Coordinates of C-alpha atoms and ligand atoms in Angstrom, one line a residue:
X1 CA 0.1 0.0 0.1
X2 CA 1.2 3.5 -1.0
X3 CA 0.4 6.7 0.1
X4 CA 1.1 9.8 -1.6
X5 CA 1.3 12.8 1.2
X6 CA 0.7 16.5 0.1
X7 CA 2.8 18.5 2.2
X8 CA 2.6 22.3 2.7
X9 CA 4.8 25.0 3.3
X10 CA 4.4 29.0 3.9
X11 CA 6.7 31.5 2.8
X12 CA 9.7 28.5 3.1
X13 CA 8.5 27.0 6.1
X14 CA 7.3 23.8 6.1
X15 CA 4.4 23.3 8.2
X16 CA 4.4 21.2 11.2
X17 CA 1.2 19.5 9.5
X18 CA 3.6 17.9 6.9
X19 CA 4.9 15.8 9.7
X20 CA 1.7 14.7 11.3
X21 CA 1.0 13.4 7.3
X22 CA 4.1 11.0 7.7
X23 CA 2.5 9.9 11.0
X24 CA -0.7 9.1 9.5
X25 CA 1.0 7.1 6.7
X26 CA 3.3 5.1 9.4
X27 CA 0.0 4.3 11.3
X28 CA -1.5 3.3 8.2
X29 CA 1.2 0.9 7.5
X30 CA 1.7 2.8 4.1
X31 CA 4.7 3.1 1.8
X32 CA 5.0 6.9 1.8
X33 CA 6.5 9.5 -0.9
X34 CA 5.7 13.0 -0.3
X35 CA 5.2 16.0 -2.9
X36 CA 5.8 19.7 -1.8
X37 CA 5.8 22.8 -3.6
X38 CA 8.6 24.6 -2.2
X39 CA 12.1 25.3 -1.6
X40 CA 13.4 22.5 0.7
X41 CA 12.1 19.1 1.0
X42 CA 11.0 17.8 4.6
X43 CA 13.3 16.1 6.7
X44 CA 12.3 12.6 6.5
X45 CA 13.5 9.3 5.2
X46 CA 11.6 8.8 2.2
X47 CA 11.3 9.9 -1.6
X48 CA 9.9 13.8 -1.6
X49 CA 8.9 15.0 -5.0
X50 CA 9.9 18.9 -5.1
X51 CA 8.4 21.6 -7.2
X52 CA 9.6 24.8 -7.5
X53 CA 7.6 27.2 -5.5
X54 CA 8.8 30.5 -7.6
X55 CA 7.7 28.7 -10.7
X56 CA 4.2 27.2 -9.3
X57 CA 3.5 29.9 -6.5
X58 CA 2.8 29.4 -2.7
X59 CA -0.6 28.6 -4.1
X60 CA -2.1 28.0 -7.3
X61 CA -5.0 25.2 -7.6
X62 CA -4.3 24.8 -11.3
X63 CA -0.5 24.3 -11.1
X64 CA -0.5 22.6 -7.9
X65 CA -2.9 20.5 -9.2
X66 CA -0.8 19.3 -12.0
X67 CA 2.2 18.8 -9.9
X68 CA 0.1 16.4 -7.7
X69 CA -1.4 14.6 -10.8
X70 CA 2.3 14.4 -12.2
X71 CA 3.4 12.8 -8.8
X72 CA 0.3 10.2 -9.0
X73 CA 1.0 9.3 -12.5
X74 CA 4.6 8.5 -11.4
X75 CA 4.1 6.7 -8.3
X76 CA 0.4 5.0 -8.6
X77 CA -0.4 5.6 -5.0
X78 CA -3.3 3.9 -3.3
X79 CA -4.0 6.8 -1.0
X80 CA -3.5 10.8 -2.2
X81 CA -3.7 12.7 1.5
X82 CA -3.8 16.1 2.1
X83 CA -4.2 17.9 5.5
X84 CA -7.7 19.2 5.9
X85 CA -6.5 22.8 5.8
X86 CA -7.4 25.6 3.7
X87 CA -4.9 24.2 1.2
X88 CA -6.4 20.7 1.4
X89 CA -10.0 21.6 1.2
X90 CA -9.2 23.7 -2.0
X91 CA -6.8 21.0 -3.7
X92 CA -8.2 17.7 -2.8
X93 CA -11.5 17.7 -4.4
X94 CA -10.0 19.0 -7.7
X95 CA -7.5 16.1 -7.7
X96 CA -10.3 13.6 -6.8
X97 CA -12.7 15.2 -9.6
X98 CA -9.6 15.1 -12.0
X99 CA -8.8 11.2 -11.3
X100 CA -12.4 10.2 -10.9
X101 CA -12.2 8.8 -7.5
X102 CA -13.9 9.0 -4.2
X103 CA -12.9 11.6 -1.3
X104 CA -13.0 11.0 2.1
X105 CA -12.8 14.1 4.1
X106 CA -11.2 15.0 7.7
X107 CA -10.0 11.7 9.1
X108 CA -9.4 11.7 12.5
X109 CA -8.0 7.9 13.2
X110 CA -7.3 4.8 11.6
X111 CA -9.1 1.7 13.1
X112 CA -8.3 -1.8 11.5
X113 CA -7.3 0.1 8.5
X114 CA -10.4 1.9 8.1
X115 CA -11.3 5.9 8.6
X116 CA -12.9 7.3 11.2
X117 CA -14.5 10.3 11.1
X118 CA -16.6 12.7 13.3
X119 CA -20.1 13.7 12.8
X120 CA -22.6 15.9 14.7
X121 CA -20.2 18.3 15.9
X122 CA -17.6 15.9 16.8
X123 CA -20.1 14.0 19.3
X124 CA -20.0 10.8 17.0
X125 CA -18.0 8.9 15.0
X126 CA -18.4 6.6 12.0
X127 CA -15.7 4.3 10.2
X128 CA -15.6 4.3 6.5
X129 CA -13.7 2.2 3.9
X130 CA -13.4 3.7 0.4
X131 CA -14.5 1.4 -2.1
X132 CA -12.4 1.9 -5.0
X133 CA -8.8 0.9 -5.6
X134 CA -7.4 4.7 -4.7
X135 CA -9.1 7.4 -2.8
X136 CA -8.2 10.7 -2.1
X137 CA -8.3 11.5 2.1
X138 CA -8.0 14.7 4.1
X139 CA -6.6 14.5 7.5
X140 CA -7.6 16.7 10.4
X141 CA -5.1 18.9 11.6
X142 CA -3.9 17.7 15.0
X143 CA -5.5 14.0 15.1
X144 CA -2.1 12.2 14.4
X145 CA 1.0 13.3 16.5
X146 CA 3.5 14.8 14.2
X147 CA 6.8 12.7 13.7
X148 CA 10.0 14.4 14.5
X149 CA 11.4 16.3 11.7
X150 CA 14.7 14.1 11.3
X151 CA 15.9 12.2 8.3
X152 CA 17.2 12.4 4.7
X153 CA 14.9 12.5 1.8
X154 CA 15.5 11.4 -1.5
X155 CA 14.6 14.3 -3.4
X156 CA 13.3 14.2 -7.1
X157 CA 12.6 17.7 -8.8
X158 CA 9.4 17.7 -10.3
X159 CA 8.2 19.9 -13.2
X160 CA 5.1 20.1 -15.2
X161 CA 4.0 22.1 -18.3
X162 CA 0.7 24.0 -17.3
X163 CA -0.5 27.6 -17.5
X164 CA -3.1 29.3 -15.3
X165 CA -5.3 32.4 -15.1
X166 CA -4.6 32.9 -11.4
X167 CA -1.6 34.2 -9.9
X168 CA -0.7 34.1 -6.2
X169 CA -0.3 37.8 -4.9
X170 CA 1.0 37.2 -1.7
X171 CA -0.7 36.8 2.3
X172 CA -2.6 39.4 3.7
X173 CA -1.3 39.9 7.4
X174 CA -4.6 39.4 9.9
X175 CA -6.0 42.6 11.6
X176 CA -4.0 43.2 14.9
X177 CA -5.9 41.5 17.5
X178 CA -7.3 42.6 21.0
X179 CA -5.7 39.6 22.5
X180 CA -2.6 37.3 21.4
X181 CA -3.2 34.1 22.6
X182 CA -0.4 32.8 21.2
X183 CA 1.8 34.5 23.6
X184 CA -0.3 33.6 26.7
X185 CA 1.5 31.4 29.3
X186 CA -2.1 30.9 30.9
X187 CA -5.1 30.3 29.2
X188 CA -8.6 30.0 30.8
X189 CA -11.3 28.8 28.3
X190 CA -15.1 29.3 27.9
X191 CA -17.0 26.3 26.0
X192 CA -20.7 26.0 25.3
X193 CA -21.2 24.6 28.6
X194 CA -20.9 28.2 29.9
X195 CA -24.8 28.1 29.1
X196 CA -25.1 31.9 28.1
X197 CA -23.1 35.0 27.0
X198 CA -23.5 36.6 30.6
X199 CA -21.7 33.6 32.0
X200 CA -18.4 34.0 29.8
X201 CA -17.6 37.1 32.2
X202 CA -17.3 34.4 35.0
X203 CA -14.6 32.6 32.9
X204 CA -13.1 35.7 31.9
X205 CA -12.7 36.8 35.7
X206 CA -11.2 33.5 36.3
X207 CA -8.7 33.8 33.7
X208 CA -7.9 37.3 35.1
X209 CA -7.4 35.6 38.7
X210 CA -5.2 33.1 37.2
X211 CA -3.2 35.9 35.3
X212 CA -4.2 34.6 32.1
X213 CA -6.2 35.4 29.0
X214 CA -9.8 34.5 27.9
X215 CA -10.1 31.8 25.1
X216 CA -13.1 30.4 23.7
X217 CA -14.1 27.2 21.6
X218 CA -16.0 28.0 18.5
X219 CA -19.7 28.0 19.4
X220 CA -18.8 30.5 22.1
X221 CA -17.3 32.8 19.5
X222 CA -20.1 31.8 16.8
X223 CA -23.1 32.8 19.0
X224 CA -21.4 36.4 19.5
X225 CA -20.3 35.7 23.0
X226 CA -16.5 36.8 22.6
X227 CA -14.5 37.9 19.8
X228 CA -13.1 35.8 17.0
X229 CA -9.6 36.7 18.3
X230 CA -10.2 34.6 21.6
X231 CA -11.1 31.2 19.4
X232 CA -8.9 28.2 19.9
X233 CA -8.6 25.3 17.6
X234 CA -8.1 24.8 13.9
X235 CA -10.3 28.0 12.7
X236 CA -9.0 29.9 15.7
X237 CA -5.5 30.0 17.0
X238 CA -2.9 27.3 18.1
X239 CA -1.9 27.9 21.6
X240 CA 1.0 26.4 23.7
X241 CA 0.8 27.7 27.1
X242 CA 2.2 26.2 30.2
X243 CA -1.3 26.0 31.6
X244 CA -4.9 25.6 29.7
X245 CA -8.0 25.4 31.7
X246 CA -11.0 24.2 29.5
X247 CA -14.3 25.2 31.1
X248 CA -17.1 23.5 29.7
X249 CA -15.5 22.5 26.4
X250 CA -16.1 18.7 25.2
X251 CA -12.7 18.1 23.3
X252 CA -13.5 18.1 20.1
X253 CA -11.0 17.3 17.5
X254 CA -10.9 20.8 16.2
X255 CA -10.7 22.2 19.7
X256 CA -7.8 19.8 20.6
X257 CA -6.0 20.5 17.7
X258 CA -5.3 24.2 18.5
X259 CA -4.5 23.4 22.2
X260 CA -3.1 19.7 23.0
X261 CA 0.1 20.9 22.8
X262 CA -0.5 23.2 26.2
X263 CA 2.1 22.0 28.8
X264 CA -0.6 21.3 31.3
X265 CA -4.3 20.9 30.7
X266 CA -7.3 20.9 33.2
X267 CA -10.6 20.6 32.3
X268 CA -13.8 21.1 34.0
X269 CA -16.8 19.4 33.0
X270 CA -19.9 18.1 34.2
X271 CA -19.5 14.9 32.1
X272 CA -16.7 12.7 33.2
X273 CA -16.5 11.1 29.8
X274 CA -16.1 14.0 27.7
X275 CA -13.6 13.5 25.1
X276 CA -11.3 16.1 26.4
X277 CA -10.5 13.9 29.4
X278 CA -8.1 12.2 27.0
X279 CA -6.0 15.2 26.6
X280 CA -6.5 16.5 30.2
X281 CA -3.8 16.2 32.6
X282 CA -6.1 17.1 35.4
X283 CA -10.2 16.3 34.8
X284 CA -12.2 18.1 37.3
X285 CA -16.0 16.7 37.3
X286 CA -18.0 19.6 38.3
X287 CA -20.3 22.6 37.4
X288 CA -17.9 25.0 36.0
X289 CA -20.2 27.7 37.1
X290 CA -20.5 26.4 40.8
X291 CA -16.6 25.9 40.9
X292 CA -15.5 29.3 39.2
X293 CA -16.2 31.3 42.2
X294 CA -14.7 29.1 44.7
X295 CA -11.7 28.8 42.7
X296 CA -11.5 32.6 42.2
X297 CA -11.6 32.9 46.1
X298 CA -8.9 30.6 46.6
X299 CA -6.8 32.3 44.0
X300 CA -6.9 35.5 45.1
X301 CA -6.3 34.3 48.8
X302 CA -3.1 32.5 47.5
Ligands
LIG401 C1 -14.6 22.8 9.8 C2 -14.6 23.0 11.4 C3 -13.8 24.0 12.1 C4 -14.1 23.9 13.6 N1 -13.2 24.7 14.1 C5 -13.1 25.1 15.7 C6 -12.0 25.4 16.3 O1 -11.4 26.3 15.7 N2 -12.5 25.7 17.5 C7 -13.5 24.6 18.4 O2 -13.6 24.8 19.3 N3 -14.5 24.3 17.4 C8 -14.4 24.6 16.2 N4 -15.1 23.6 15.4 C9 -16.3 22.8 16.2 C10 -16.1 21.6 17.1 O3 -16.5 20.5 16.0 C11 -17.1 21.5 18.0 O4 -18.3 21.8 17.5 C12 -16.9 22.7 19.3 O5 -15.4 22.4 19.6 C13 -17.6 22.2 20.8 O6 -17.6 23.3 21.3 P1 -17.6 22.9 22.9 O7 -16.7 21.8 23.4 O8 -17.7 24.6 23.4 O9 -19.3 22.6 23.1 P2 -20.0 21.3 23.2 O10 -19.2 20.1 22.5 O11 -21.2 21.6 23.2 O12 -19.3 20.7 24.7 C14 -19.7 21.2 25.9 C15 -19.4 20.9 26.9 O13 -19.5 21.6 28.2 C16 -20.1 20.4 29.2 N5 -21.0 21.0 30.3 C17 -21.9 21.6 30.0 N6 -22.7 22.2 31.0 C18 -21.6 22.1 32.0 C19 -21.1 22.9 33.2 N7 -22.2 23.7 33.8 N8 -20.2 23.1 33.7 C20 -19.3 22.0 33.2 N9 -19.4 21.3 32.1 C21 -20.6 21.9 31.2 C22 -20.6 19.5 28.8 O14 -20.5 18.3 29.3 C23 -19.7 19.3 27.3 O15 -18.8 18.7 27.5 C24 -15.0 23.4 14.2 C25 -15.9 22.5 13.4 C26 -15.8 22.4 11.9 C27 -16.9 21.4 11.0

């Protein structure tokens, strides 16, 4: 079984998720071959097809698709694997359509060689197996722990003739945020379990008592209870504070992807079986609205 791993870089820096794809292939027990439109190959003991980023652009769906199709032509892989990122969301279906094969999106685990996906806001999981001989997959960021960047790739340059009406112009820096969670040493995050907007103030106060910043899960942001700059997860910020306190957060894979590299994780949840318990160093089974005032009192007295 062979997996062609479509890696990503940004402005010369190989993204960590590329090494998550390697971990995915290793878990699958597949021979791995990597493809990157970039400058330097990932550090891995495997063959890497390297396409010149100056020629093909940081991103260009027409040209990058041609590069991937050329690598598929050379390697005849069983699986063509992308990260479930904005790059993968855009490119994977284009490749699947060109190959006329099915796509399995957002794989979070491998069980007996089949692919596990989440559904119902990550409350349930289902297992699927592609029917055809080949499939395109996207793998959820954070679902597989990245392998260490070490090894020496057998690099082969890949070039394709192709034209596109699109041109990569550049990245636009995000607006300056009111909070920089990336630098925070302590983050206390509010999840849907806090119940209503007014209760977020309690978690914000708790964050202050810890000397940290307020984070949030996506539903809390989507509901307009706090600004998006506080969101942690795949569509928010990736954080790695010394202490992360998750208040009323279930631990969906998209949230975990953004915070699981925290040094120490405390989860406060009414449900002892909430998935966050698997990532937490300490799981406090409690109503966070009852616990928070007690905790604040202790912290202030300390
Ligand atoms: C493409 C995509 C991208 C996404 N990106 C993100 C992202 O960046 N960040 C993110 O967070 N999510 C993201 N999500 C959403 C994610 O799948 C989950 O839906 C979300 O993380 C769930 O948020 P939650 O844990 O706050 O809510 P829920 O899953 O509803 O969990 C609430 C938890 O609170 C507990 N609870 C309830 N009441 C209390 C109480 N009084 N005290 C203590 N515990 C209580 C419950 O037991 C439960 O575990 C994304 C989803 C998709 C499809």
